[in-house]
Coordinates of C-alpha atoms and ligand atoms in Angstrom, one line a residue:
M1080 CA 88.7 127.8 77.6
A1081 CA 86.5 126.7 80.5
R1082 CA 88.4 124.7 83.1
S1083 CA 87.0 121.0 83.1
S1084 CA 85.6 119.8 86.5
F1085 CA 87.4 116.8 88.0
Y1086 CA 85.8 114.5 90.9
V1087 CA 87.7 111.8 92.1
T1088 CA 86.8 109.4 95.1
T1089 CA 88.2 106.8 97.0
P1090 CA 85.8 104.0 98.7
I1091 CA 84.8 105.0 102.4
Y1092 CA 86.7 103.1 105.0
Y1093 CA 84.9 101.0 107.5
V1094 CA 85.7 102.2 111.1
N1095 CA 85.6 98.7 112.5
A1096 CA 89.4 98.4 112.1
A1097 CA 92.3 100.7 111.9
P1098 CA 93.9 102.1 108.9
H1099 CA 96.3 100.0 107.1
L1100 CA 98.1 99.9 103.7
G1101 CA 95.6 98.9 101.7
H1102 CA 93.6 102.2 102.6
A1103 CA 96.7 104.3 102.1
Y1104 CA 97.0 102.8 98.7
T1105 CA 93.6 103.9 97.0
T1106 CA 93.8 107.1 98.9
I1107 CA 97.6 107.8 97.3
A1108 CA 96.3 106.7 93.8
A1109 CA 93.3 109.2 94.1
D1110 CA 95.5 111.8 95.4
V1111 CA 97.8 111.3 92.4
L1112 CA 94.9 112.2 90.0
A1113 CA 93.5 115.0 92.0
R1114 CA 97.0 116.7 92.2
H1115 CA 97.5 116.1 88.1
H1116 CA 94.4 117.7 87.4
R1117 CA 95.1 120.5 89.7
Q1118 CA 98.3 121.0 87.7
R1119 CA 96.3 121.1 84.6
G1120 CA 94.1 124.0 86.0
D1121 CA 91.0 121.8 86.2
D1122 CA 88.1 122.4 88.8
V1123 CA 88.9 119.3 91.1
F1124 CA 87.1 118.0 94.1
F1125 CA 88.5 114.7 95.6
L1126 CA 86.6 113.2 98.3
T1127 CA 87.3 110.3 101.1
G1128 CA 85.8 109.5 104.3
T1129 CA 84.3 106.7 106.6
D1130 CA 81.5 104.2 106.4
E1131 CA 80.3 104.0 109.9
H1132 CA 76.8 102.2 109.6
G1133 CA 75.9 98.5 109.2
E1134 CA 76.6 95.2 110.5
P1135 CA 80.6 95.3 110.3
V1136 CA 80.7 98.3 112.3
K1137 CA 78.0 97.0 114.9
L1138 CA 79.6 93.6 115.2
A1139 CA 83.2 95.1 115.9
A1140 CA 81.6 97.5 118.5
E1141 CA 79.9 94.5 120.3
R1142 CA 83.0 93.0 120.2
E1143 CA 84.9 95.9 122.1
G1144 CA 82.0 96.6 124.2
V1145 CA 81.2 100.1 123.0
T1146 CA 78.3 101.4 121.1
P1147 CA 78.6 101.6 116.9
G1148 CA 78.5 105.3 117.3
E1149 CA 81.4 105.2 120.1
L1150 CA 83.5 102.9 117.8
A1151 CA 82.7 105.2 114.7
D1152 CA 83.7 108.4 116.9
R1153 CA 87.0 106.9 118.0
N1154 CA 88.2 105.3 114.7
Y1155 CA 87.0 107.8 112.3
E1156 CA 89.7 110.4 113.5
R1157 CA 92.3 107.7 112.5
F1158 CA 91.1 107.7 109.0
Q1159 CA 90.9 111.3 108.9
A1160 CA 94.5 111.8 110.2
L1161 CA 95.5 109.2 107.7
A1162 CA 94.9 111.3 104.6
P1163 CA 97.4 114.4 105.4
Q1164 CA 100.0 111.8 106.9
L1165 CA 100.0 110.5 103.3
G1166 CA 100.3 114.0 101.6
A1167 CA 96.6 113.6 100.6
S1168 CA 94.9 116.7 99.4
N1169 CA 91.3 115.9 100.0
D1170 CA 89.0 118.5 99.7
F1171 CA 86.5 116.9 102.4
F1172 CA 86.1 114.1 104.4
V1173 CA 82.6 112.4 104.7
R1174 CA 81.3 110.4 107.5
T1175 CA 78.3 108.7 106.7
S1176 CA 76.9 109.3 110.2
D1177 CA 76.6 113.2 109.4
P1178 CA 73.0 113.9 109.6
R1179 CA 73.3 115.7 106.3
H1180 CA 74.4 112.7 104.8
V1181 CA 71.5 110.6 106.7
A1182 CA 68.8 113.5 105.4
K1183 CA 70.1 112.9 101.7
V1184 CA 70.3 109.2 101.8
Q1185 CA 66.5 109.2 103.0
E1186 CA 65.5 111.9 100.3
V1187 CA 67.3 109.6 97.2
L1188 CA 66.2 106.4 98.5
T1189 CA 62.6 107.9 98.7
R1190 CA 62.8 109.0 95.2
V1191 CA 63.9 105.5 94.0
K1192 CA 60.8 103.8 95.9
D1193 CA 58.5 106.8 94.3
N1194 CA 60.0 105.8 91.0
G1195 CA 58.6 102.2 91.6
H1196 CA 61.9 100.3 92.1
A1197 CA 61.3 99.1 95.4
Y1198 CA 58.7 96.6 96.6
E1199 CA 58.4 94.5 100.1
G1200 CA 59.3 91.0 100.0
V1201 CA 61.1 88.3 101.9
Y1202 CA 65.0 87.7 101.4
E1203 CA 65.9 84.2 102.1
G1204 CA 69.5 83.3 101.1
W1205 CA 73.4 83.4 102.3
Y1206 CA 75.0 86.6 103.9
C1207 CA 78.2 87.8 104.9
P1208 CA 78.1 90.1 107.9
R1209 CA 82.0 91.1 107.2
C1210 CA 81.1 92.0 103.7
A1211 CA 77.5 93.2 104.5
D1212 CA 76.9 91.3 101.1
F1213 CA 73.9 89.2 100.2
K1214 CA 75.8 86.6 98.1
T1215 CA 74.5 85.0 94.8
D1216 CA 75.1 81.6 94.3
R1217 CA 78.2 82.4 92.0
E1218 CA 79.6 84.1 95.1
I1219 CA 79.8 81.3 97.8
A1220 CA 82.7 79.3 98.4
E1221 CA 83.0 75.5 99.5
G1222 CA 80.7 74.9 102.4
N1223 CA 78.8 78.0 102.2
T1224 CA 82.0 80.2 103.4
C1225 CA 82.4 83.8 102.3
P1226 CA 85.4 83.4 99.5
I1227 CA 86.6 86.9 100.7
H1228 CA 86.7 86.4 104.7
K1229 CA 86.7 82.6 104.6
I1230 CA 83.9 82.7 107.3
P1231 CA 80.8 80.9 107.4
L1232 CA 78.0 82.4 105.8
T1233 CA 74.7 83.0 107.8
R1234 CA 71.1 82.1 106.3
E1235 CA 69.1 85.0 106.4
H1236 CA 65.2 85.3 106.3
E1237 CA 64.0 88.7 106.3
H1238 CA 61.0 90.5 105.8
N1239 CA 62.6 93.5 103.9
W1240 CA 62.0 96.4 101.2
F1241 CA 63.7 95.2 97.8
F1242 CA 65.7 97.0 95.3
R1243 CA 64.3 95.8 91.8
L1244 CA 67.9 95.5 90.3
S1245 CA 66.7 92.8 88.1
A1246 CA 65.2 95.6 86.2
F1247 CA 68.3 97.3 85.5
A1248 CA 70.0 94.3 83.7
E1249 CA 69.4 95.6 80.1
P1250 CA 70.1 99.4 81.1
L1251 CA 73.3 98.3 82.6
E1252 CA 74.3 96.2 79.6
R1253 CA 73.4 99.3 77.4
L1254 CA 75.9 101.6 79.5
F1255 CA 78.5 99.0 79.4
A1256 CA 77.9 99.0 75.5
E1257 CA 77.8 102.5 75.1
R1258 CA 80.6 103.1 77.7
P1259 CA 83.6 100.9 77.2
D1260 CA 85.7 102.5 79.5
F1261 CA 82.7 102.9 82.2
V1262 CA 84.9 100.1 84.2
Q1263 CA 88.6 100.1 84.0
P1264 CA 90.6 98.3 83.3
R1265 CA 89.3 95.8 80.6
V1266 CA 89.4 92.9 82.5
R1267 CA 87.2 94.3 85.7
Y1268 CA 84.8 95.6 82.9
N1269 CA 84.6 91.8 81.6
E1270 CA 84.1 90.6 85.2
A1271 CA 81.1 93.1 85.8
L1272 CA 79.6 92.4 82.3
S1273 CA 79.7 88.7 82.7
F1274 CA 77.9 89.3 86.2
I1275 CA 75.3 91.1 84.8
Q1276 CA 74.8 88.6 81.9
G1277 CA 74.7 86.0 84.4
G1278 CA 71.2 87.3 85.7
L1279 CA 70.5 89.8 88.3
Q1280 CA 68.6 89.1 91.3
D1281 CA 66.7 92.0 93.4
V1282 CA 68.4 93.0 96.5
S1283 CA 67.4 94.2 99.9
L1284 CA 67.0 97.9 100.1
T1285 CA 66.4 97.9 103.7
R1286 CA 66.9 95.6 106.8
R1287 CA 64.9 94.9 109.4
G1288 CA 66.1 94.5 113.2
L1289 CA 69.4 96.3 112.7
D1290 CA 69.3 99.6 114.4
W1291 CA 72.6 100.9 113.5
G1292 CA 71.9 102.8 110.0
V1293 CA 70.0 105.3 108.3
P1294 CA 66.1 104.7 109.2
V1295 CA 63.9 104.3 106.5
P1296 CA 61.1 107.2 106.4
W1297 CA 58.3 105.2 105.2
D1298 CA 58.6 102.0 107.2
P1299 CA 59.9 102.8 110.8
G1300 CA 61.8 99.9 112.7
Q1301 CA 63.9 99.4 109.4
V1302 CA 67.1 101.0 108.3
F1303 CA 68.6 101.3 104.8
Y1304 CA 71.0 98.3 103.7
V1305 CA 74.6 99.8 104.5
W1306 CA 75.7 99.6 101.1
W1307 CA 73.0 101.9 99.6
D1308 CA 73.9 104.3 102.6
A1309 CA 77.5 104.2 101.9
L1310 CA 77.5 104.2 97.8
L1311 CA 75.3 107.4 98.1
N1312 CA 78.0 109.5 100.2
Y1313 CA 79.7 110.1 96.8
Y1314 CA 76.8 112.0 95.9
T1315 CA 75.3 113.4 99.1
A1316 CA 78.6 114.7 100.2
L1317 CA 78.8 117.4 97.4
S1318 CA 75.5 119.0 99.0
F1319 CA 77.2 119.8 102.2
A1320 CA 80.9 119.6 101.8
H1321 CA 81.2 123.3 101.6
E1322 CA 79.1 125.3 104.2
G1323 CA 76.3 127.3 102.2
E1324 CA 77.2 125.9 99.0
D1325 CA 75.9 123.2 96.9
L1326 CA 78.7 121.4 94.7
T1327 CA 76.5 118.9 93.2
E1328 CA 75.9 120.8 89.8
R1329 CA 79.5 121.3 89.5
F1330 CA 81.3 118.0 90.3
W1331 CA 78.4 115.3 89.8
P1332 CA 78.8 112.8 88.0
A1333 CA 82.3 111.9 89.4
S1334 CA 85.1 111.6 87.0
Y1335 CA 86.9 108.8 88.6
Q1336 CA 85.8 106.6 91.4
L1337 CA 88.5 104.3 92.5
V1338 CA 87.9 101.0 94.1
G1339 CA 89.1 97.5 95.3
K1340 CA 88.5 94.6 93.3
D1341 CA 86.4 93.1 96.4
I1342 CA 83.9 95.6 96.2
L1343 CA 83.5 95.9 92.4
K1344 CA 80.2 94.4 92.4
F1345 CA 78.6 97.2 94.5
H1346 CA 80.5 99.9 92.6
T1347 CA 79.9 98.6 88.7
I1348 CA 76.2 97.0 89.2
Y1349 CA 74.6 98.1 92.2
W1350 CA 75.9 101.8 92.2
P1351 CA 74.9 102.7 88.6
A1352 CA 71.8 100.7 88.9
L1353 CA 70.7 102.6 91.9
L1354 CA 71.8 106.2 90.2
M1355 CA 69.3 105.2 87.3
A1356 CA 66.6 104.4 89.7
A1357 CA 66.9 107.7 91.4
D1358 CA 67.2 109.7 87.8
L1359 CA 70.8 110.9 88.4
P1360 CA 73.8 110.6 85.9
V1361 CA 76.3 107.8 86.6
P1362 CA 79.8 108.2 86.9
D1363 CA 82.3 108.7 84.0
H1364 CA 84.7 106.0 85.0
V1365 CA 85.0 103.6 88.1
F1366 CA 88.7 102.2 88.1
V1367 CA 88.8 98.5 90.1
H1368 CA 92.6 98.4 91.3
G1369 CA 94.1 95.1 92.9
F1370 CA 95.2 93.7 96.2
L1371 CA 98.5 94.6 98.0
L1372 CA 99.9 91.3 98.9
M1373 CA 101.8 90.4 101.6
D1374 CA 103.3 87.1 102.1
G1375 CA 102.0 85.9 105.3
E1376 CA 105.3 84.2 106.3
K1377 CA 107.2 87.1 105.8
M1378 CA 104.7 89.3 108.3
S1379 CA 107.1 88.9 111.0
K1380 CA 106.7 92.0 113.5
S1381 CA 109.6 93.6 112.2
L1382 CA 108.3 93.5 108.4
G1383 CA 104.9 94.3 109.6
N1384 CA 106.2 97.5 111.4
V1385 CA 108.0 98.5 108.4
L1386 CA 105.0 97.9 106.1
D1387 CA 102.7 99.8 108.5
P1388 CA 101.9 103.1 106.7
F1389 CA 102.6 105.0 109.6
A1390 CA 105.9 103.5 110.4
V1391 CA 107.2 104.1 107.2
I1392 CA 106.2 107.4 106.8
D1393 CA 107.8 108.3 110.2
R1394 CA 111.0 106.8 109.1
F1395 CA 111.0 107.6 105.2
G1396 CA 108.3 110.3 104.9
S1397 CA 105.2 110.2 102.8
D1398 CA 106.5 110.7 99.7
A1399 CA 108.5 107.4 99.6
L1400 CA 105.6 105.4 100.6
R1401 CA 103.5 107.0 97.8
Y1402 CA 106.2 106.3 95.4
Y1403 CA 106.8 102.9 96.4
L1404 CA 103.1 101.8 96.4
M1405 CA 102.5 103.6 92.8
R1406 CA 105.7 102.3 91.4
D1407 CA 105.9 98.8 92.4
V1408 CA 102.1 97.3 92.4
S1409 CA 100.9 98.2 89.0
F1410 CA 97.7 99.9 89.5
G1411 CA 94.8 97.7 88.2
Q1412 CA 96.7 94.3 89.1
D1413 CA 97.6 92.7 92.3
G1414 CA 101.1 93.0 93.8
S1415 CA 103.5 91.8 96.2
V1416 CA 104.7 94.3 98.9
S1417 CA 107.7 93.8 101.2
A1418 CA 110.2 95.7 103.4
G1419 CA 113.1 94.6 100.8
A1420 CA 111.3 95.6 98.1
F1421 CA 110.6 99.1 99.5
E1422 CA 114.2 99.5 100.8
E1423 CA 115.4 98.6 97.3
R1424 CA 113.3 101.2 95.5
Y1425 CA 114.0 103.7 98.1
E1426 CA 117.9 103.2 97.6
R1427 CA 118.3 102.9 93.8
E1428 CA 115.5 104.9 92.6
L1429 CA 114.6 107.7 95.1
A1430 CA 118.0 108.2 96.8
N1431 CA 120.2 106.9 93.7
D1432 CA 118.5 108.1 90.3
Y1433 CA 116.6 110.9 91.2
G1434 CA 117.9 112.4 94.9
N1435 CA 121.8 112.3 93.5
L1436 CA 120.6 113.7 90.2
A1437 CA 119.1 116.5 92.2
S1438 CA 122.2 117.1 94.5
R1439 CA 124.8 116.7 91.8
T1440 CA 122.9 119.2 89.7
L1441 CA 122.6 121.9 92.2
A1442 CA 126.0 121.3 93.5
M1443 CA 127.6 121.5 90.0
V1444 CA 125.8 124.8 89.4
G1445 CA 126.9 125.9 92.3
R1446 CA 130.9 124.7 92.2
Y1447 CA 131.2 125.8 88.5
R1448 CA 128.7 128.7 88.1
D1449 CA 128.4 130.3 91.4
G1450 CA 125.0 129.2 92.0
R1451 CA 123.5 130.5 88.7
A1452 CA 121.9 128.4 86.4
P1453 CA 123.7 129.5 82.8
D1454 CA 121.0 131.8 80.6
V1455 CA 121.5 129.6 77.4
P1456 CA 119.2 127.3 75.5
H1457 CA 119.1 123.8 76.7
D1458 CA 120.9 121.0 74.5
P1459 CA 118.6 119.6 71.8
A1460 CA 119.8 116.2 72.2
L1461 CA 117.0 115.9 75.2
D1462 CA 114.2 117.2 73.0
A1463 CA 113.2 113.9 71.7
D1464 CA 113.2 112.7 75.2
F1465 CA 111.2 115.4 76.4
E1466 CA 109.2 117.0 73.8
D1467 CA 105.9 115.0 74.5
L1468 CA 106.4 114.0 77.8
A1469 CA 103.9 115.8 79.6
T1470 CA 101.1 115.1 77.2
R1471 CA 102.1 111.3 77.2
V1472 CA 101.6 111.3 81.2
A1473 CA 98.3 113.5 81.1
E1474 CA 97.1 111.0 78.5
L1475 CA 97.9 107.9 80.8
L1476 CA 96.1 109.8 84.0
D1477 CA 93.4 110.3 81.7
R1478 CA 92.8 106.5 82.1
A1479 CA 94.2 106.4 86.0
E1480 CA 97.1 104.8 84.6
V1481 CA 99.2 105.9 87.3
T1482 CA 101.8 103.4 87.3
Q1483 CA 102.7 103.7 83.8
A1484 CA 102.7 107.3 83.9
L1485 CA 105.4 107.5 86.8
E1486 CA 107.3 104.7 84.6
E1487 CA 107.4 107.2 81.5
I1488 CA 108.8 110.1 84.0
W1489 CA 111.3 107.5 85.5
V1490 CA 112.7 106.6 82.1
R1491 CA 113.4 110.4 81.5
V1492 CA 115.3 110.7 85.1
R1493 CA 117.7 108.0 83.9
R1494 CA 117.8 109.5 80.6
L1495 CA 119.1 112.7 82.3
N1496 CA 121.5 110.3 84.4
R1497 CA 123.0 109.0 81.3
Y1498 CA 123.4 112.6 80.1
V1499 CA 125.6 113.7 83.0
E1500 CA 127.7 110.8 82.6
E1501 CA 127.8 111.2 78.7
R1502 CA 128.9 115.0 79.1
A1503 CA 131.0 114.6 82.3
P1504 CA 130.7 118.2 83.1
W1505 CA 133.3 117.6 85.8
K1506 CA 136.0 117.3 82.9
L1507 CA 134.5 120.2 80.8
A1508 CA 135.0 122.3 84.0
K1509 CA 138.7 121.7 83.9
D1510 CA 138.9 122.8 80.2
E1511 CA 138.6 126.8 79.4
A1512 CA 137.7 126.1 76.0
A1513 CA 134.6 124.2 77.0
A1514 CA 133.4 126.8 79.1
G1515 CA 130.3 127.1 76.3
E1516 CA 129.7 123.5 76.4
L1517 CA 129.7 123.3 80.1
D1518 CA 126.9 125.9 80.3
V1519 CA 124.7 124.0 78.0
V1520 CA 125.2 121.1 79.9
L1521 CA 124.5 122.8 83.2
A1522 CA 121.5 124.7 82.0
S1523 CA 120.3 121.5 80.7
L1524 CA 120.4 119.5 83.7
A1525 CA 119.1 122.2 85.8
E1526 CA 116.2 122.4 83.4
G1527 CA 115.3 118.5 82.8
L1528 CA 115.5 118.6 86.4
R1529 CA 113.0 121.1 86.7
V1530 CA 110.8 119.5 84.2
L1531 CA 110.9 116.4 85.7
T1532 CA 110.3 117.6 89.4
V1533 CA 106.9 119.4 87.9
L1534 CA 105.9 116.2 86.5
L1535 CA 106.4 114.1 89.8
Q1536 CA 104.4 116.5 91.8
P1537 CA 101.4 114.3 92.0
W1538 CA 103.6 111.5 93.4
L1539 CA 106.2 113.2 95.3
P1540 CA 104.6 116.6 96.5
A1541 CA 106.8 117.4 99.4
T1542 CA 109.9 116.7 97.5
S1543 CA 108.7 118.3 94.5
A1544 CA 108.1 121.4 96.5
K1545 CA 111.4 121.5 98.0
L1546 CA 113.3 121.0 94.9
L1547 CA 111.4 123.5 92.8
A1548 CA 112.0 126.0 95.6
A1549 CA 115.8 125.4 95.1
L1550 CA 115.8 126.0 91.8
G1551 CA 113.8 129.1 92.1
T1552 CA 110.9 128.2 89.9
P1553 CA 108.1 127.3 92.4
D1554 CA 105.5 126.9 89.5
D1555 CA 104.2 123.4 89.2
A1556 CA 101.4 123.8 86.5
L1557 CA 101.4 121.4 84.1
Q1558 CA 102.2 124.0 81.5
A1559 CA 105.5 124.6 83.1
A1560 CA 106.7 121.1 82.4
Q1561 CA 108.2 121.9 78.8
L1562 CA 111.9 122.3 78.7
G1563 CA 112.5 126.1 78.2
A1564 CA 109.1 127.1 79.7
R1565 CA 110.7 128.8 82.8
R1566 CA 113.9 130.5 83.3
I1567 CA 116.2 129.2 86.2
G1568 CA 118.4 131.8 87.7
V1569 CA 120.1 131.4 90.9
V1570 CA 119.8 128.0 92.7
A1571 CA 120.0 127.0 96.4
P1572 CA 121.8 123.9 97.8
I1573 CA 120.0 121.3 99.4
E1574 CA 120.3 118.5 101.7
P1575 CA 119.5 115.0 100.4
L1576 CA 116.4 114.6 99.4
F1577 CA 116.2 110.8 100.1
P1578 CA 118.8 110.2 102.7
K1579 CA 120.3 107.0 103.3
Q1580 CA 118.9 105.2 106.1
P1581 CA 120.7 103.3 108.9
T1582 CA 119.7 99.7 108.9
E1583 CA 116.9 99.4 111.4
P1584 CA 117.7 96.9 114.2
A1585 CA 115.6 93.8 113.9
A1586 CA 112.5 94.4 116.0
A1587 CA 112.0 92.0 119.3
Ligands
MSP380 N1 83.1 100.5 103.4 C1 83.5 99.6 102.4 C2 83.5 100.4 101.1 C3 82.1 101.3 100.9 S1 82.2 102.5 99.5 C4 80.9 103.1 99.4 C5 84.8 98.9 102.3 N2 85.6 99.6 103.2 S2 87.0 98.6 103.5 O1 87.6 99.6 104.7 O2 86.6 97.6 104.0 O3 87.8 98.8 102.5 C6 87.9 99.9 101.5 C7 89.1 99.9 100.5 O4 90.1 99.1 100.7 C8 88.5 98.8 99.4 O5 88.4 99.4 98.1 C9 89.5 97.9 99.4 O6 89.6 97.0 98.3 C10 90.7 98.4 99.7 N3 91.6 97.4 100.3 C11 91.6 96.8 101.6 N4 92.9 96.3 101.8 C12 93.4 96.2 100.8 C13 94.6 95.7 100.2 N5 95.1 94.7 100.9 N6 95.1 95.8 99.1 C14 94.6 97.1 98.3 N7 93.5 97.5 98.7 C15 92.7 96.9 99.9 O7 84.9 98.0 101.6

């Protein structure tokens, strides 16, 4: 069977600020999907990167007294470094200041104009420089302020080139009707659709008087409006990510594009309209996730430190952060995060449910069977819980349900813990006549643990590799996630996977 291709993207992050938990969140979710598809044997490409042009970056550079280019060079490195620190397996990191991106943006947007979708006109309206967004009447908060940044909007009067977005209302409605899963989850699909049905206005394609951006080839002195330049990264990067090889045919259109709810309009309306205008296929799915909320009051220094992704990783490891974010905030909805909730999940679920299960299992195989898992079939009592698990996880991840899929697996982690308690191998070990039964229990525990560890790999890649190595079964392909699919022989003891952490003294 031919391998399917799977292309997943995160938004490209503005280099006007340092990476924070919100950025880590999208990158981790995208990584879970990328890793899962690699487990399936798919041909995977995972892209992330930085958005370096436009007003948000120009304004931040002015505040810091450097050029936008200098600010971008300084900050992009922090985003590039974040991905591996999170355990993210991105195949490429794109920068919109890359001349190859710039050239491709010019090529595509010139085609959009040549196709008759651009015209010269005057823009008069409200604009948020932090969002780099021309706000429509429906998007303006009281007193002409930005509903997202709470700052006053500026009144813009500009002679620009326009993109004929209004002409795409019908094609977009058709797209939404034909592809009810184009935008997920459903509530975001409805939101985007009602935006379209509320009437689409044409939008600036270019900006005059801004010098930090991609120059408009047919009108020197203008640059492209940063959102078009930024959105196109998903497409342009494929043409230069691999030296000497164009991956566009292989991976475009993208399979899943993950974005936060604040940038829904750009990704579910502007983006598909632009692609249609450029005669390019639109992505399969845009998944819109919610916000990580932090109670303002609790953002004490110490709490802030603990929820700084870098600090959490230093102390607990990247797997713990990945697990917590994917588990605690249902992907697609808003959710609060806190140091307390993190520590509770770490203790109760990672250290106790899973870490202890692993240590106990390996220790008992060591103690009762000299470190060799008994070569007997697993206990059929576990079949009902494990039989369709891999398929169920794959089905959920086909809909980017990263929290639900993790829950399915965790239910079985708990099932295996109950199994240990029910069968009490330490009692069986005292009874010579129960040796056969003990063999079955130990084989089942080791095998169940192996299957769960294969399935958990996308969320807990470092832990999974360590534990599968200890079990002597490094194969983490999805096919291996069936009871009995691999044979465990000699196992090695391991250090606690999620060691108890001393309570950190409150930061001064
Ligand atoms: N540069 C644009 C995206 C261009 S994509 C063609 C941008 N950058 S951003 O750095 O401001 O935000 C990037 C992503 O991080 C967005 O999807 C945003 O929703 C996400 N998050 C930023 N803060 C967040 C939370 N507190 N919670 C979850 N994600 C949020 O927008």
